PDB file of C-alpha atoms in Angstrom:
ATOM      1  CA  MET A 166       0.000   0.000   0.000  1.00 81.00           C
ATOM      2  CA  GLN A 167       1.392   3.385  -0.985  1.00 90.00           C
ATOM      3  CA  LYS A 168       1.847   5.972   1.742  1.00 93.00           C
ATOM      4  CA  ILE A 169       0.740   9.578   1.367  1.00 96.00           C
ATOM      5  CA  LEU A 170       1.957  12.102   3.927  1.00 96.00           C
ATOM      6  CA  ILE A 171      -0.359  15.070   4.554  1.00 97.00           C
ATOM      7  CA  VAL A 172       1.499  18.161   5.760  1.00 96.00           C
ATOM      8  CA  GLU A 173      -1.432  20.428   6.562  1.00 93.00           C
ATOM      9  CA  ASP A 174      -2.097  22.447   9.742  1.00 91.00           C
ATOM     10  CA  ASP A 175      -5.863  22.670   9.193  1.00 92.00           C
ATOM     11  CA  GLU A 176      -6.911  19.753  11.391  1.00 93.00           C
ATOM     12  CA  LYS A 177     -10.356  19.388   9.824  1.00 94.00           C
ATOM     13  CA  LEU A 178      -8.982  19.254   6.277  1.00 94.00           C
ATOM     14  CA  ARG A 179      -6.141  16.952   7.333  1.00 94.00           C
ATOM     15  CA  ASN A 180      -8.562  14.486   8.922  1.00 95.00           C
ATOM     16  CA  GLU A 181     -10.892  14.620   5.920  1.00 95.00           C
ATOM     17  CA  LEU A 182      -8.005  13.864   3.571  1.00 95.00           C
ATOM     18  CA  GLU A 183      -6.806  10.975   5.750  1.00 95.00           C
ATOM     19  CA  ILE A 184     -10.264   9.400   5.648  1.00 95.00           C
ATOM     20  CA  PHE A 185     -10.829  10.091   1.948  1.00 95.00           C
ATOM     21  CA  LEU A 186      -7.450   8.732   0.828  1.00 96.00           C
ATOM     22  CA  GLY A 187      -7.758   5.743   3.152  1.00 95.00           C
ATOM     23  CA  ARG A 188     -11.076   4.843   1.541  1.00 95.00           C
ATOM     24  CA  ASN A 189      -9.374   5.002  -1.859  1.00 95.00           C
ATOM     25  CA  GLY A 190      -6.676   2.485  -1.029  1.00 93.00           C
ATOM     26  CA  TYR A 191      -3.844   4.614   0.321  1.00 94.00           C
ATOM     27  CA  LEU A 192      -2.110   4.670   3.683  1.00 94.00           C
ATOM     28  CA  ALA A 193      -2.653   8.322   4.601  1.00 95.00           C
ATOM     29  CA  GLU A 194      -0.869   9.898   7.551  1.00 94.00           C
ATOM     30  CA  GLY A 195      -0.883  13.516   8.687  1.00 94.00           C
ATOM     31  CA  ILE A 196       1.687  15.597  10.509  1.00 92.00           C
ATOM     32  CA  ASN A 197       0.059  17.422  13.418  1.00 88.00           C
ATOM     33  CA  GLU A 198       3.115  18.999  15.053  1.00 88.00           C
ATOM     34  CA  PHE A 199       5.315  21.482  13.248  1.00 90.00           C
ATOM     35  CA  ASP A 200       8.366  21.915  15.486  1.00 89.00           C
ATOM     36  CA  ASP A 201      10.727  20.124  13.077  1.00 92.00           C
ATOM     37  CA  THR A 202       8.605  19.613  10.004  1.00 93.00           C
ATOM     38  CA  LEU A 203      11.401  18.847   7.534  1.00 92.00           C
ATOM     39  CA  ARG A 204      12.783  16.098   9.760  1.00 91.00           C
ATOM     40  CA  ASP A 205       9.332  14.554  10.146  1.00 92.00           C
ATOM     41  CA  ILE A 206       8.710  14.674   6.384  1.00 93.00           C
ATOM     42  CA  LEU A 207      11.968  12.935   5.492  1.00 89.00           C
ATOM     43  CA  LYS A 208      11.588  10.435   8.316  1.00 89.00           C
ATOM     44  CA  ALA A 209       8.137   9.393   7.049  1.00 89.00           C
ATOM     45  CA  ARG A 210       9.533   7.901   3.806  1.00 88.00           C
ATOM     46  CA  ALA A 211       6.234   8.466   2.026  1.00 92.00           C
ATOM     47  CA  ASN A 212       5.463   7.687  -1.612  1.00 91.00           C
ATOM     48  CA  MET A 213       3.902  11.134  -1.993  1.00 95.00           C
ATOM     49  CA  ILE A 214       3.609  14.356   0.019  1.00 96.00           C
ATOM     50  CA  LEU A 215       0.660  16.736   0.089  1.00 96.00           C
ATOM     51  CA  LEU A 216       2.311  19.943   1.296  1.00 95.00           C
ATOM     52  CA  ASP A 217       0.505  23.061   2.471  1.00 92.00           C
ATOM     53  CA  VAL A 218       2.215  26.338   1.595  1.00 89.00           C
ATOM     54  CA  ASN A 219       1.187  28.148   4.802  1.00 87.00           C
ATOM     55  CA  LEU A 220       2.381  26.231   7.872  1.00 89.00           C
ATOM     56  CA  PRO A 221       3.220  27.194  11.469  1.00 89.00           C
ATOM     57  CA  ASN A 222       6.894  28.092  11.978  1.00 87.00           C
ATOM     58  CA  VAL A 223       7.948  27.334   8.404  1.00 88.00           C
ATOM     59  CA  ASP A 224       7.035  28.179   4.813  1.00 86.00           C
ATOM     60  CA  GLY A 225       5.908  25.314   2.580  1.00 87.00           C
ATOM     61  CA  GLU A 226       7.949  26.547  -0.370  1.00 88.00           C
ATOM     62  CA  TYR A 227      11.084  26.509   1.802  1.00 90.00           C
ATOM     63  CA  LEU A 228      10.250  22.929   2.806  1.00 92.00           C
ATOM     64  CA  LEU A 229       9.800  21.995  -0.850  1.00 92.00           C
ATOM     65  CA  ARG A 230      13.252  23.345  -1.726  1.00 88.00           C
ATOM     66  CA  GLU A 231      14.816  21.406   1.152  1.00 90.00           C
ATOM     67  CA  ILE A 232      12.983  18.210   0.251  1.00 90.00           C
ATOM     68  CA  ARG A 233      14.272  18.486  -3.305  1.00 85.00           C
ATOM     69  CA  ARG A 234      17.851  18.675  -2.021  1.00 82.00           C
ATOM     70  CA  GLN A 235      17.468  15.209  -0.528  1.00 81.00           C
ATOM     71  CA  SER A 236      14.629  13.412  -2.292  1.00 81.00           C
ATOM     72  CA  ASP A 237      12.652  13.141  -5.529  1.00 79.00           C
ATOM     73  CA  VAL A 238       9.471  12.036  -3.737  1.00 87.00           C
ATOM     74  CA  PRO A 239       6.413  13.420  -5.598  1.00 90.00           C
ATOM     75  CA  VAL A 240       4.994  16.585  -3.988  1.00 93.00           C
ATOM     76  CA  ILE A 241       1.627  18.236  -4.569  1.00 93.00           C
ATOM     77  CA  MET A 242       1.396  21.732  -3.115  1.00 91.00           C
ATOM     78  CA  ILE A 243      -1.861  22.687  -1.366  1.00 90.00           C
ATOM     79  CA  THR A 244      -2.540  26.374  -0.822  1.00 84.00           C
ATOM     80  CA  SER A 245      -5.134  29.073  -0.394  1.00 80.00           C
ATOM     81  CA  ARG A 246      -3.032  31.334  -2.626  1.00 70.00           C
ATOM     82  CA  ASP A 247      -4.303  31.480  -6.184  1.00 65.00           C
ATOM     83  CA  SER A 248      -1.818  33.669  -8.049  1.00 65.00           C
ATOM     84  CA  GLU A 249       0.037  32.377 -11.103  1.00 69.00           C
ATOM     85  CA  MET A 250       3.318  33.492  -9.529  1.00 70.00           C
ATOM     86  CA  ASP A 251       2.784  31.215  -6.513  1.00 68.00           C
ATOM     87  CA  GLU A 252       2.077  28.295  -8.826  1.00 69.00           C
ATOM     88  CA  LEU A 253       5.134  29.030 -10.959  1.00 74.00           C
ATOM     89  CA  LEU A 254       7.349  29.292  -7.877  1.00 69.00           C
ATOM     90  CA  SER A 255       6.112  25.939  -6.622  1.00 73.00           C
ATOM     91  CA  MET A 256       6.827  24.315  -9.977  1.00 74.00           C
ATOM     92  CA  HIS A 257      10.184  26.052 -10.130  1.00 74.00           C
ATOM     93  CA  TYR A 258      11.128  24.643  -6.735  1.00 77.00           C
ATOM     94  CA  GLY A 259      10.226  21.132  -7.844  1.00 81.00           C
ATOM     95  CA  ALA A 260       6.537  20.494  -7.134  1.00 85.00           C
ATOM     96  CA  ASP A 261       4.850  17.859  -9.280  1.00 85.00           C
ATOM     97  CA  ASN A 262       1.481  19.594  -9.129  1.00 86.00           C
ATOM     98  CA  TYR A 263      -0.456  22.350  -7.363  1.00 85.00           C
ATOM     99  CA  VAL A 264      -4.016  22.618  -6.022  1.00 89.00           C
ATOM    100  CA  THR A 265      -5.787  25.671  -4.638  1.00 87.00           C
ATOM    101  CA  LYS A 266      -8.214  25.552  -1.707  1.00 87.00           C
ATOM    102  CA  PRO A 267     -11.060  24.853  -1.804  1.00 87.00           C
ATOM    103  CA  PHE A 268     -10.465  21.953  -4.157  1.00 88.00           C
ATOM    104  CA  ASN A 269     -12.407  19.002  -5.497  1.00 91.00           C
ATOM    105  CA  THR A 270     -11.144  15.870  -3.720  1.00 92.00           C
ATOM    106  CA  GLN A 271     -11.876  13.733  -6.780  1.00 93.00           C
ATOM    107  CA  LEU A 272      -9.647  15.982  -8.885  1.00 90.00           C
ATOM    108  CA  LEU A 273      -6.939  15.740  -6.229  1.00 93.00           C
ATOM    109  CA  LEU A 274      -7.286  11.962  -6.264  1.00 94.00           C
ATOM    110  CA  ALA A 275      -6.936  11.930 -10.062  1.00 90.00           C
ATOM    111  CA  LYS A 276      -3.720  13.958  -9.830  1.00 88.00           C
ATOM    112  CA  ILE A 277      -2.356  11.634  -7.137  1.00 92.00           C
ATOM    113  CA  GLN A 278      -3.140   8.562  -9.236  1.00 89.00           C
ATOM    114  CA  VAL A 279      -1.486  10.001 -12.354  1.00 81.00           C
ATOM    115  CA  ILE A 280       1.697  10.976 -10.530  1.00 83.00           C
ATOM    116  CA  LEU A 281       2.017   7.684  -8.629  1.00 84.00           C
ATOM    117  CA  ARG A 282       1.292   5.674 -11.786  1.00 77.00           C
ATOM    118  CA  ARG A 283       4.031   7.604 -13.547  1.00 69.00           C
ATOM    119  CA  THR A 284       6.405   7.037 -10.638  1.00 69.00           C
ATOM    120  CA  ARG A 285       5.756   3.278 -10.656  1.00 67.00           C
ATOM    121  CA  ALA A 286       6.394   3.137 -14.392  1.00 57.00           C
ATOM    122  CA  VAL A 287       9.701   4.928 -13.945  1.00 55.00           C
ATOM    123  CA  GLU A 288      10.740   2.630 -11.112  1.00 58.00           C
ATOM    124  CA  ALA A 289       9.961  -0.407 -13.261  1.00 56.00           C
ATOM    125  CA  GLY A 290      12.288   0.817 -15.985  1.00 57.00           C
ATOM    126  CA  ASP A 291      16.059   0.939 -16.157  1.00 67.00           C
ATOM    127  CA  SER A 292      18.015   3.586 -18.037  1.00 74.00           C
ATOM    128  CA  LEU A 293      18.226   5.218 -21.448  1.00 77.00           C
ATOM    129  CA  ASP A 294      21.620   5.663 -23.110  1.00 75.00           C
ATOM    130  CA  CYS A 295      21.761   9.020 -24.905  1.00 78.00           C
ATOM    131  CA  GLY A 296      25.404   8.891 -25.963  1.00 76.00           C
ATOM    132  CA  ALA A 297      26.647  12.001 -24.158  1.00 83.00           C
ATOM    133  CA  PHE A 298      24.780  10.978 -21.001  1.00 88.00           C
ATOM    134  CA  SER A 299      22.379   8.367 -19.665  1.00 86.00           C
ATOM    135  CA  LEU A 300      18.969   8.849 -18.105  1.00 88.00           C
ATOM    136  CA  ASN A 301      18.584   6.620 -15.063  1.00 86.00           C
ATOM    137  CA  LEU A 302      14.849   5.973 -14.883  1.00 83.00           C
ATOM    138  CA  SER A 303      14.855   4.015 -11.645  1.00 79.00           C
ATOM    139  CA  LYS A 304      16.791   6.720  -9.780  1.00 82.00           C
ATOM    140  CA  SER A 305      15.310   9.693 -11.675  1.00 86.00           C
ATOM    141  CA  ARG A 306      18.592  11.335 -12.569  1.00 89.00           C
ATOM    142  CA  ILE A 307      20.981  12.261 -15.390  1.00 92.00           C
ATOM    143  CA  GLU A 308      24.359  10.498 -15.261  1.00 90.00           C
ATOM    144  CA  LYS A 309      27.611  11.346 -17.045  1.00 88.00           C
ATOM    145  CA  ASP A 310      31.168  10.191 -16.280  1.00 86.00           C
ATOM    146  CA  GLY A 311      30.460   9.506 -12.624  1.00 84.00           C
ATOM    147  CA  GLU A 312      28.509  12.733 -12.116  1.00 88.00           C
ATOM    148  CA  ALA A 313      24.760  12.886 -11.592  1.00 89.00           C
ATOM    149  CA  ALA A 314      21.946  15.438 -11.446  1.00 91.00           C
ATOM    150  CA  GLU A 315      18.680  14.590  -9.708  1.00 91.00           C
ATOM    151  CA  LEU A 316      15.404  15.175 -11.587  1.00 91.00           C
ATOM    152  CA  THR A 317      11.858  15.770 -10.400  1.00 87.00           C
ATOM    153  CA  GLY A 318       9.083  13.620 -11.836  1.00 83.00           C
ATOM    154  CA  ASN A 319       8.091  16.231 -14.405  1.00 85.00           C
ATOM    155  CA  GLU A 320      11.694  16.859 -15.461  1.00 89.00           C
ATOM    156  CA  LEU A 321      12.286  13.145 -15.938  1.00 88.00           C
ATOM    157  CA  LYS A 322       9.221  12.753 -18.103  1.00 86.00           C
ATOM    158  CA  ILE A 323      10.094  15.780 -20.279  1.00 90.00           C
ATOM    159  CA  LEU A 324      13.640  14.538 -20.863  1.00 90.00           C
ATOM    160  CA  ARG A 325      12.463  11.002 -21.588  1.00 87.00           C
ATOM    161  CA  CYS A 326       9.981  12.402 -24.137  1.00 85.00           C
ATOM    162  CA  LEU A 327      12.802  14.270 -25.913  1.00 88.00           C
ATOM    163  CA  ILE A 328      15.069  11.216 -25.862  1.00 84.00           C
ATOM    164  CA  LYS A 329      12.363   8.964 -27.308  1.00 79.00           C
ATOM    165  CA  ALA A 330      11.998  11.391 -30.235  1.00 77.00           C
ATOM    166  CA  GLY A 331      15.470  10.360 -31.415  1.00 74.00           C
ATOM    167  CA  GLY A 332      16.676  13.873 -32.208  1.00 79.00           C
ATOM    168  CA  ASN A 333      13.455  14.996 -33.858  1.00 82.00           C
ATOM    169  CA  ILE A 334      11.668  18.168 -32.754  1.00 88.00           C
ATOM    170  CA  VAL A 335       8.968  17.612 -30.140  1.00 88.00           C
ATOM    171  CA  SER A 336       6.198  20.198 -29.950  1.00 89.00           C
ATOM    172  CA  ARG A 337       5.243  21.823 -26.661  1.00 88.00           C
ATOM    173  CA  ASP A 338       1.753  20.310 -26.964  1.00 84.00           C
ATOM    174  CA  GLU A 339       3.215  16.819 -27.323  1.00 82.00           C
ATOM    175  CA  ILE A 340       5.301  17.295 -24.182  1.00 85.00           C
ATOM    176  CA  MET A 341       2.349  18.631 -22.198  1.00 81.00           C
ATOM    177  CA  ASN A 342       0.239  15.669 -23.298  1.00 75.00           C
ATOM    178  CA  GLU A 343       3.043  13.351 -22.188  1.00 70.00           C
ATOM    179  CA  LEU A 344       3.211  15.051 -18.796  1.00 71.00           C
ATOM    180  CA  TRP A 345      -0.459  14.775 -17.990  1.00 60.00           C
ATOM    181  CA  ASP A 346      -2.426  11.791 -19.252  1.00 49.00           C
ATOM    182  CA  SER A 347      -5.554  12.819 -17.340  1.00 40.00           C
ATOM    183  CA  GLU A 348      -7.656  15.959 -16.994  1.00 38.00           C
ATOM    184  CA  ALA A 349      -4.866  17.653 -15.029  1.00 44.00           C
ATOM    185  CA  PHE A 350      -3.518  20.837 -16.573  1.00 48.00           C
ATOM    186  CA  ILE A 351      -0.035  22.197 -17.234  1.00 59.00           C
ATOM    187  CA  ASP A 352       0.375  25.516 -19.020  1.00 67.00           C
ATOM    188  CA  ASP A 353       3.082  26.982 -21.245  1.00 73.00           C
ATOM    189  CA  ASN A 354       4.746  28.910 -18.427  1.00 80.00           C
ATOM    190  CA  THR A 355       5.055  25.805 -16.252  1.00 82.00           C
ATOM    191  CA  LEU A 356       6.599  23.853 -19.124  1.00 86.00           C
ATOM    192  CA  THR A 357       9.086  26.666 -19.767  1.00 89.00           C
ATOM    193  CA  VAL A 358      10.131  26.642 -16.103  1.00 89.00           C
ATOM    194  CA  ASN A 359      10.638  22.864 -16.143  1.00 89.00           C
ATOM    195  CA  VAL A 360      12.723  22.924 -19.337  1.00 93.00           C
ATOM    196  CA  ALA A 361      14.891  25.756 -17.961  1.00 93.00           C
ATOM    197  CA  ARG A 362      15.512  23.708 -14.825  1.00 92.00           C
ATOM    198  CA  ILE A 363      16.536  20.648 -16.854  1.00 94.00           C
ATOM    199  CA  ARG A 364      18.963  22.773 -18.862  1.00 94.00           C
ATOM    200  CA  ARG A 365      20.607  24.068 -15.675  1.00 93.00           C
ATOM    201  CA  LYS A 366      20.983  20.551 -14.334  1.00 93.00           C
ATOM    202  CA  LEU A 367      22.527  19.362 -17.600  1.00 93.00           C
ATOM    203  CA  GLU A 368      24.928  22.317 -17.509  1.00 93.00           C
ATOM    204  CA  ASP A 369      25.887  21.440 -13.925  1.00 91.00           C
ATOM    205  CA  ILE A 370      27.407  18.188 -15.166  1.00 92.00           C
ATOM    206  CA  GLY A 371      29.052  19.743 -18.216  1.00 91.00           C
ATOM    207  CA  LEU A 372      26.308  19.287 -20.822  1.00 90.00           C
ATOM    208  CA  CYS A 373      25.620  22.647 -22.476  1.00 90.00           C
ATOM    209  CA  GLY A 374      23.292  23.261 -25.409  1.00 90.00           C
ATOM    210  CA  VAL A 375      21.734  19.791 -25.177  1.00 90.00           C
ATOM    211  CA  ILE A 376      18.123  21.019 -25.376  1.00 93.00           C
ATOM    212  CA  VAL A 377      17.545  23.431 -28.246  1.00 93.00           C
ATOM    213  CA  THR A 378      14.455  25.604 -28.635  1.00 93.00           C
ATOM    214  CA  ARG A 379      13.069  25.590 -32.172  1.00 90.00           C
ATOM    215  CA  ARG A 380      10.991  28.758 -32.324  1.00 88.00           C
ATOM    216  CA  GLY A 381       7.383  28.052 -33.235  1.00 87.00           C
ATOM    217  CA  GLN A 382       8.024  24.296 -33.331  1.00 89.00           C
ATOM    218  CA  GLY A 383       9.127  23.008 -29.922  1.00 91.00           C
ATOM    219  CA  TYR A 384      12.259  21.470 -28.419  1.00 92.00           C
ATOM    220  CA  GLN A 385      14.982  19.235 -29.803  1.00 91.00           C
ATOM    221  CA  LEU A 386      17.579  17.109 -28.029  1.00 89.00           C
ATOM    222  CA  VAL A 387      21.021  17.552 -29.599  1.00 86.00           C
ATOM    223  CA  VAL A 388      23.696  15.135 -28.342  1.00 73.00           C
TER     224      VAL A 388
END
């Protein structure tokens, strides 16, 4: 049974989510003390984290950044903020998705199922050899000459989509369809942020100019 950790200080909502997710086949646990929230999150070893942005003593976006330093566990941000900038920041820091309160629990469940299904598929795979580097699917990272760069779930899926194209141009619409195979939504800005993050990670291990933007057409992997 897959474990979902609920990091939410609204006790009523936290309890409702625990019951709802439990009824849908997940082991749902909530954090109810926020003295050392990051430690408790990492200690939980969950398959997914539902992370509120506004928490006592600590900011959810800070927690997201710290989680991403140590783990690629899927994270869905939950917030009462509804600005595009907040959503972009969450995606920039490594969130896999974003929901705004009040939200439809069935939609949340659909997002959870899509992300966990994608994660299981990645874990069942091995690696893709791209010549200049390899994409380790089971560990969600880029590897080159003993160096590695960790990827979020979205970053992994984007890069795998480009690799599978075999050097051909992949349109932005094709990539967005690959990212979300349900009714979930990802917009152009979010895709741009994810691609920029992948480029930086490739550059960190000495791979510059690997993803090329073809204006009006999409992206192309050049290795």
